[in-house]
CSV table of C-alpha atoms in Angstrom, one decimal:
chain,number,residue,atom,x,y,z
A,5,UNK,CA,-104.3,-19.3,31.6
A,6,UNK,CA,-105.7,-16.4,33.5
A,7,UNK,CA,-106.3,-17.0,37.3
A,8,UNK,CA,-110.2,-16.8,37.1
A,9,UNK,CA,-110.3,-19.2,34.2
A,10,UNK,CA,-108.2,-21.6,36.1
A,11,UNK,CA,-110.5,-21.3,39.2
A,12,UNK,CA,-113.7,-21.8,37.2
A,13,UNK,CA,-112.2,-25.1,35.7
A,14,UNK,CA,-111.1,-26.4,39.2
A,15,UNK,CA,-114.2,-25.3,41.0
A,16,UNK,CA,-116.4,-27.4,38.5
A,17,UNK,CA,-113.8,-30.2,38.1
A,18,UNK,CA,-113.5,-29.4,34.3
A,19,UNK,CA,-110.3,-29.4,32.3
A,20,UNK,CA,-108.7,-26.2,31.3
A,21,UNK,CA,-109.0,-27.2,27.7
A,22,UNK,CA,-112.7,-27.7,28.0
A,23,UNK,CA,-113.1,-24.2,29.4
A,24,UNK,CA,-110.9,-22.7,26.6
A,25,UNK,CA,-112.9,-24.6,24.0
A,26,UNK,CA,-116.2,-23.1,25.4
A,27,UNK,CA,-114.6,-19.6,25.2
A,28,UNK,CA,-113.5,-20.3,21.6
A,29,UNK,CA,-116.9,-21.6,20.6
A,30,UNK,CA,-118.6,-18.6,22.2
A,31,UNK,CA,-116.3,-16.2,20.4
A,32,UNK,CA,-117.0,-17.9,17.1
A,33,UNK,CA,-120.7,-18.9,17.4
A,34,UNK,CA,-121.9,-16.3,19.9
A,35,UNK,CA,-123.2,-19.1,22.2
A,36,UNK,CA,-121.8,-21.9,24.4
A,37,UNK,CA,-122.7,-25.5,23.8
A,38,UNK,CA,-125.1,-26.2,26.8
A,39,UNK,CA,-125.3,-29.9,26.0
A,40,UNK,CA,-121.5,-30.4,26.2
A,41,UNK,CA,-121.4,-28.4,29.5
A,42,UNK,CA,-124.1,-30.5,31.1
A,43,UNK,CA,-122.4,-33.7,29.9
A,44,UNK,CA,-119.1,-32.8,31.4
A,45,UNK,CA,-120.9,-31.8,34.7
A,46,UNK,CA,-122.9,-35.1,34.7
A,47,UNK,CA,-119.7,-37.0,34.4
A,48,UNK,CA,-118.6,-35.3,37.7
A,49,UNK,CA,-121.6,-36.7,39.4
A,50,UNK,CA,-123.4,-33.4,40.1
A,51,UNK,CA,-127.2,-33.5,40.8
A,52,UNK,CA,-129.7,-31.4,38.8
A,53,UNK,CA,-129.5,-28.3,40.7
A,54,UNK,CA,-125.8,-28.3,41.1
A,55,UNK,CA,-125.4,-28.8,37.3
A,56,UNK,CA,-127.9,-26.1,36.5
A,57,UNK,CA,-126.0,-23.6,38.9
A,58,UNK,CA,-122.6,-24.6,37.5
A,59,UNK,CA,-123.7,-24.3,33.8
A,60,UNK,CA,-125.1,-20.8,34.7
A,61,UNK,CA,-121.6,-19.8,36.2
A,62,UNK,CA,-119.7,-21.2,33.4
A,63,UNK,CA,-121.9,-19.5,30.8
A,64,UNK,CA,-121.7,-16.2,32.6
A,65,UNK,CA,-117.9,-16.5,32.8
A,66,UNK,CA,-117.4,-17.3,29.1
A,67,UNK,CA,-119.7,-14.4,28.0
A,68,UNK,CA,-117.9,-12.0,30.5
A,69,UNK,CA,-114.5,-13.1,29.2
A,70,UNK,CA,-115.8,-12.6,25.6
A,71,UNK,CA,-117.1,-9.1,26.3
A,72,UNK,CA,-114.0,-8.2,28.2
A,73,UNK,CA,-111.3,-9.3,25.7
A,74,UNK,CA,-113.2,-9.0,22.3
A,75,UNK,CA,-112.2,-6.3,19.9
A,76,UNK,CA,-115.0,-4.2,19.2
C-alpha cells in the first residue's frame, strides 16, 4: 500500500481494506459511497464536524488517487 494511503487510513482510524474499497468503488462507479464513509467514521466516535472534515479528506484523497493512476 502506498504511504499516503496508509497514512489516510491510520489518521482516520479506518482499515486499509476500507480505503482500498473506496478507491475501487470510485474507479468503477465514479463516486465514493458517502454513507459507508460516515458510518465507519461514526463507529470511531467522531463528532459531526470531525466526520464532515474526515469525509472530505477521504473523498479528496480517493479522487486524487484515481486521477493520478487512471489510464486516460
